[in-house]
C-alpha cells in the first residue's frame, strides 16, 4: 500500500473542506483527476476513506486514521522546508491560520500584508471560522495557529493574549427604533429587523446562538458578505446590526452606535497553538508577528460591563 505526497495532500484538503470539489481546487487538480486519485487510494487500502453525503464528504474511521498521518507528514514537510531554506531558496512553506470574524476583519488585514512582504517565502492559508471550530482545529492539527475567544475552551492549548473584541449595535441615524438609547441588550432588540452576515459566517453564527438561548430567532431581512456591506445597508435604513466596535467606528459619520450590554458582547481573543515551541520555523515567525501586534484591547468609548462568556 503506497500513497504519494500528492495523494496525501489532496486527501487532507478534501477532508478538511468536506468537499472533493473544493479540495481538488486547492490542490490544483481537475475534479475528475482528484476523484480518480481518491478512488485509487480506497482501492489500494481496500476500505472506503470518505463517506459521501448530500452536503459533501466526511472521513470514515479509516479516513480519520489516514487524516492523522497525512497531517503529520504535512507538518514534517513544512519543518523540512524551514530547515533547508538557507540552502534551497526556491522551497516554499505554508502556515495554516484560523481566526474569528473580529480578528480577520479588523487586525489581520493590517498585520498580514506587512508579514507577507517581509517573508516572501511564506504563504498563509487564512480561514475564518467560529471560535469553537478554531479550538478544535488547532487541537487536532488542522490549523497551526488560531485566534479565538476564550469562551470556546482553549485551556488545552497554549495561549497568548491578543485583543479584546467588543460588539456594538448599529442603527441608521434616523432609525425610529431604540431612539434615545445609549445601550441595549439582545433581548431588547428581538422585535427589530436585522441586516445579517452570510450564512455560516462566524460572527453571525455566534449572534444566532445567543438569540437561540433566549428562545427566539432574529428577523434577518437580508444577508450580505462582509462587515462593510452590513454597515452600508444599515446606514441606508435596511435594518439594524451587531458588529465589532471597530467596524462601527469606521462608519461613525453615517451610523449611530449603541453599547451591547450582554456579557457575551465583550470577548477576550487569544492567539493559540498546541505548542508554540513545536511550530514550524515559518509558523513561529507568524506567531511572533501576531503576538507583537496584539494590543490586549481596542481603544474606544465602550469598555464593556462583563467578562467573556
Coordinates of C-alpha atoms in Angstrom, one line a residue:
X1 CA 0.0 0.0 0.0
X2 CA 1.6 3.2 -1.2
X3 CA 0.3 6.8 -1.2
X4 CA 2.4 9.6 -2.8
X5 CA 2.6 13.1 -1.4
X6 CA 0.0 14.5 -3.9
X7 CA -2.5 11.8 -2.7
X8 CA -1.9 12.7 0.9
X9 CA -2.2 16.5 0.4
X10 CA -5.3 16.0 -1.7
X11 CA -7.0 13.8 0.9
X12 CA -6.0 16.3 3.6
X13 CA -7.6 19.2 1.7
X14 CA -10.8 17.2 0.8
X15 CA -11.3 16.0 4.4
X16 CA -10.7 19.5 5.9
X17 CA -13.0 21.2 3.4
X18 CA -15.6 18.5 3.4
X19 CA -15.8 18.6 -0.4
X20 CA -13.9 16.8 -3.2
X21 CA -14.6 19.8 -5.5
X22 CA -13.0 22.3 -3.1
X23 CA -10.2 20.0 -2.2
X24 CA -9.4 19.5 -5.9
X25 CA -9.3 23.2 -6.5
X26 CA -7.0 23.9 -3.6
X27 CA -4.7 21.0 -4.7
X28 CA -4.6 22.4 -8.3
X29 CA -6.2 19.2 -9.7
X30 CA -9.1 18.7 -12.1
X31 CA -12.2 17.2 -10.3
X32 CA -12.0 14.0 -12.4
X33 CA -8.3 13.6 -11.6
X34 CA -9.0 14.2 -7.9
X35 CA -11.9 11.7 -7.8
X36 CA -9.7 9.1 -9.5
X37 CA -6.9 9.6 -7.1
X38 CA -9.2 9.1 -4.1
X39 CA -10.8 6.1 -5.6
X40 CA -7.3 4.6 -6.2
X41 CA -6.4 5.2 -2.6
X42 CA -9.5 3.4 -1.4
X43 CA -8.8 0.5 -3.8
X44 CA -5.2 0.2 -2.6
X45 CA -6.4 0.3 1.1
X46 CA -9.4 -2.0 0.5
X47 CA -11.7 0.2 2.5
X48 CA -13.6 3.5 1.9
X49 CA -11.9 6.6 3.1
X50 CA -14.8 9.1 2.7
X51 CA -18.5 8.8 3.3
X52 CA -20.5 10.7 0.6
X53 CA -23.3 12.8 2.0
X54 CA -25.8 15.2 0.4
X55 CA -23.7 18.2 1.5
X56 CA -20.3 16.9 1.0
X57 CA -18.0 14.2 2.4
X58 CA -16.7 13.2 5.8
X59 CA -13.9 10.8 6.6
X60 CA -14.7 7.3 7.6
X61 CA -12.9 5.6 10.6
X62 CA -10.2 4.6 8.1
X63 CA -10.2 8.1 6.7
X64 CA -9.7 9.6 10.2
X65 CA -6.7 7.4 10.7
X66 CA -5.2 8.5 7.4
X67 CA -6.0 12.1 8.1
X68 CA -3.9 11.9 11.3
X69 CA -0.9 10.6 9.4
X70 CA -1.4 13.0 6.5
X71 CA -1.2 15.9 8.8
X72 CA 1.9 14.6 10.4
X73 CA 3.5 14.2 7.0
X74 CA 2.5 17.7 6.0
X75 CA 4.0 19.1 9.2
X76 CA 7.2 17.2 8.6
X77 CA 7.4 18.6 5.1
X78 CA 6.9 22.2 6.3
X79 CA 9.5 21.7 9.1
X80 CA 11.9 20.4 6.4
X81 CA 11.2 23.4 4.3
X82 CA 12.2 25.7 7.2
X83 CA 15.4 23.8 8.0
X84 CA 16.5 23.8 4.4
X85 CA 15.5 27.3 3.5
X86 CA 19.0 28.6 3.9
X87 CA 20.2 26.0 1.3
X88 CA 17.2 25.9 -1.1
X89 CA 15.9 29.3 -1.7
X90 CA 13.1 28.1 -4.1
X91 CA 11.4 26.0 -1.4
X92 CA 8.2 27.5 0.0
X93 CA 6.3 26.9 3.2
X94 CA 2.7 27.5 4.2
X95 CA 1.2 28.3 7.6
X96 CA -2.4 27.4 8.4
X97 CA -4.1 30.2 10.4
X98 CA -7.7 30.3 11.6
X99 CA -9.3 33.4 13.1
X100 CA -12.8 34.6 14.1
X101 CA -14.6 37.5 12.3
X102 CA -13.3 40.3 14.5
X103 CA -9.6 39.2 14.2
X104 CA -9.9 38.6 10.5
X105 CA -11.7 41.8 9.6
X106 CA -10.0 44.3 12.0
X107 CA -6.5 43.3 12.9
X108 CA -5.2 40.7 10.5
X109 CA -5.7 42.7 7.4
X110 CA -3.2 45.3 8.8
X111 CA -0.7 42.7 10.1
X112 CA -0.7 40.1 7.3
X113 CA 0.3 42.3 4.3
X114 CA 3.4 43.5 6.1
X115 CA 4.3 40.0 7.1
X116 CA 3.9 38.6 3.6
X117 CA 6.1 41.4 2.2
X118 CA 8.7 40.8 4.8
X119 CA 8.7 37.0 4.3
X120 CA 8.2 36.3 0.5
X121 CA 8.9 32.5 1.0
X122 CA 6.0 32.0 3.4
X123 CA 2.4 31.5 2.3
X124 CA -0.6 31.7 4.6
X125 CA -3.9 29.9 4.5
X126 CA -6.3 32.2 6.4
X127 CA -9.6 30.6 7.2
X128 CA -12.4 32.4 9.1
X129 CA -14.3 30.1 11.5
X130 CA -16.3 30.4 14.7
X131 CA -14.1 30.2 17.8
X132 CA -15.2 26.7 18.9
X133 CA -14.2 25.3 15.5
X134 CA -10.9 27.1 15.7
X135 CA -10.1 25.5 19.1
X136 CA -10.9 22.0 17.6
X137 CA -8.9 22.6 14.5
X138 CA -5.8 23.8 16.4
X139 CA -6.1 20.9 18.8
X140 CA -6.4 18.3 16.0
X141 CA -3.6 19.8 14.0
X142 CA -5.8 21.1 11.2
X143 CA -4.5 24.6 11.9
X144 CA -1.1 25.7 13.1
X145 CA -2.3 28.8 14.8
X146 CA -5.7 30.2 15.8
X147 CA -7.2 33.4 17.1
X148 CA -10.3 32.6 19.1
X149 CA -12.5 33.8 22.0
X150 CA -11.6 32.3 25.4
X151 CA -15.2 31.1 25.9
X152 CA -14.5 28.4 23.3
X153 CA -12.5 26.4 25.7
X154 CA -8.8 26.9 25.0
X155 CA -7.4 25.5 28.2
X156 CA -5.9 22.5 26.5
X157 CA -3.9 24.8 24.1
X158 CA -1.0 27.2 24.7
X159 CA -2.3 30.8 24.6
X160 CA -1.1 34.4 24.3
X161 CA -3.4 37.4 24.8
X162 CA -4.3 39.1 21.5
X163 CA -7.0 41.7 22.0
X164 CA -10.5 42.4 23.4
X165 CA -13.3 42.3 20.9
X166 CA -16.4 44.4 21.7
X167 CA -19.6 44.1 19.8
X168 CA -22.0 47.0 19.4
X169 CA -25.4 47.7 17.9
X170 CA -25.5 49.9 14.8
X171 CA -28.6 51.8 13.6
X172 CA -29.2 54.5 11.0
X173 CA -29.2 58.0 12.4
X174 CA -32.9 58.3 11.6
X175 CA -33.9 54.8 12.7
X176 CA -37.2 55.0 14.7
X177 CA -36.5 52.1 17.0
X178 CA -34.2 52.4 20.0
X179 CA -34.4 56.1 19.9
X180 CA -32.7 58.0 22.7
X181 CA -30.9 54.9 24.0
X182 CA -27.2 54.6 24.5
X183 CA -27.2 50.8 25.3
X184 CA -29.3 47.8 24.7
X185 CA -29.3 44.1 25.2
X186 CA -30.1 41.5 22.6
X187 CA -33.4 40.8 24.3
X188 CA -34.4 44.5 23.8
X189 CA -33.8 44.1 20.0
X190 CA -35.5 40.9 19.2
X191 CA -38.5 42.7 17.7
X192 CA -36.3 44.7 15.3
X193 CA -35.3 43.9 11.7
X194 CA -31.7 42.9 11.2
X195 CA -29.1 43.1 8.4
X196 CA -27.1 39.9 8.8
X197 CA -23.9 38.4 7.5
X198 CA -23.9 35.5 5.1
X199 CA -25.0 32.0 6.2
X200 CA -22.2 30.2 8.1
X201 CA -20.4 33.5 8.9
X202 CA -18.6 33.1 12.2
X203 CA -19.9 36.2 13.8
X204 CA -23.4 35.7 12.6
X205 CA -23.5 32.2 14.0
X206 CA -22.3 33.5 17.3
X207 CA -25.1 36.0 17.4
X208 CA -27.7 33.5 16.3
X209 CA -26.7 31.1 19.1
X210 CA -27.2 33.9 21.7
X211 CA -30.7 34.5 20.3
X212 CA -31.5 30.8 20.4
X213 CA -30.5 30.8 24.1
X214 CA -33.3 33.3 24.6
X215 CA -35.7 31.0 22.8
X216 CA -36.0 33.4 19.8
X217 CA -34.8 33.9 16.3
X218 CA -33.6 37.1 14.6
X219 CA -35.7 38.6 11.9
X220 CA -33.0 39.0 9.2
X221 CA -34.2 40.9 6.2
X222 CA -31.1 40.4 4.1
X223 CA -27.7 38.6 4.5
X224 CA -24.6 40.1 2.9
X225 CA -21.0 39.2 2.7
X226 CA -18.6 41.5 4.8
X227 CA -19.0 43.9 7.6
X228 CA -18.6 47.0 5.3
X229 CA -21.7 45.9 3.4
X230 CA -23.6 45.4 6.6
X231 CA -22.7 48.9 7.8
X232 CA -23.7 50.4 4.4
X233 CA -27.1 48.8 4.4
X234 CA -27.8 49.8 8.0
X235 CA -26.8 53.4 7.2
X236 CA -29.4 53.3 4.4
X237 CA -32.2 52.1 6.8
X238 CA -32.5 48.5 5.8
X239 CA -32.3 47.3 9.4
X240 CA -30.1 47.2 12.5
X241 CA -27.0 45.0 13.0
X242 CA -24.5 43.8 15.6
X243 CA -20.9 44.3 14.5
X244 CA -17.4 44.7 16.1
X245 CA -16.9 48.2 17.6
X246 CA -14.0 49.0 15.2
X247 CA -16.3 48.3 12.2
X248 CA -18.9 50.7 13.6
X249 CA -16.2 53.3 14.2
X250 CA -15.2 53.3 10.6
X251 CA -18.8 54.3 9.6
X252 CA -19.4 56.7 12.5
X253 CA -20.4 59.5 10.2
X254 CA -23.4 57.7 8.9
X255 CA -24.4 55.4 11.8
X256 CA -25.4 55.6 15.4
X257 CA -23.8 53.1 17.8
X258 CA -25.3 51.6 21.0
X259 CA -23.4 49.7 23.6
X260 CA -24.4 46.0 23.6
X261 CA -24.9 45.3 27.3
X262 CA -24.9 41.5 27.3
X263 CA -21.8 39.9 28.9
X264 CA -21.1 37.8 25.8
X265 CA -20.6 41.0 23.8
X266 CA -17.2 41.5 25.3
X267 CA -14.8 38.7 24.4
X268 CA -11.1 38.2 25.1
X269 CA -9.4 36.8 22.0
X270 CA -6.2 34.8 22.3
X271 CA -3.6 33.5 19.9
X272 CA -3.4 29.8 20.4
X273 CA -1.3 26.8 19.3
X274 CA -0.8 23.2 20.5
X275 CA 2.8 24.2 21.4
X276 CA 4.4 27.4 20.3
X277 CA 7.9 25.7 20.7
X278 CA 7.0 22.9 18.3
X279 CA 5.7 25.1 15.5
X280 CA 7.5 25.1 12.2
X281 CA 10.0 27.9 11.8
X282 CA 7.6 29.7 9.5
X283 CA 4.7 29.4 11.9
X284 CA 6.9 30.7 14.7
X285 CA 7.6 33.8 12.7
X286 CA 3.9 34.4 12.1
X287 CA 3.1 33.7 15.8
X288 CA 5.7 36.3 16.8
X289 CA 4.3 38.9 14.4
X290 CA 0.7 38.3 15.7
X291 CA 1.7 38.3 19.3
X292 CA 3.7 41.5 18.8
X293 CA 0.7 43.2 17.1
X294 CA -1.8 42.1 19.8
X295 CA -2.9 45.0 21.9
X296 CA -4.8 43.3 24.7
X297 CA -7.7 45.7 23.9
X298 CA -9.1 48.0 21.3
X299 CA -9.5 51.7 22.0
X300 CA -13.0 53.1 22.1
X301 CA -15.7 54.6 24.2
X302 CA -17.3 51.3 25.1
X303 CA -15.4 49.5 27.8
X304 CA -17.8 46.6 28.3
X305 CA -19.6 45.6 31.5
X306 CA -18.9 41.9 31.9
X307 CA -16.4 39.1 31.4
X308 CA -16.1 37.0 28.3
X309 CA -18.7 34.3 28.4

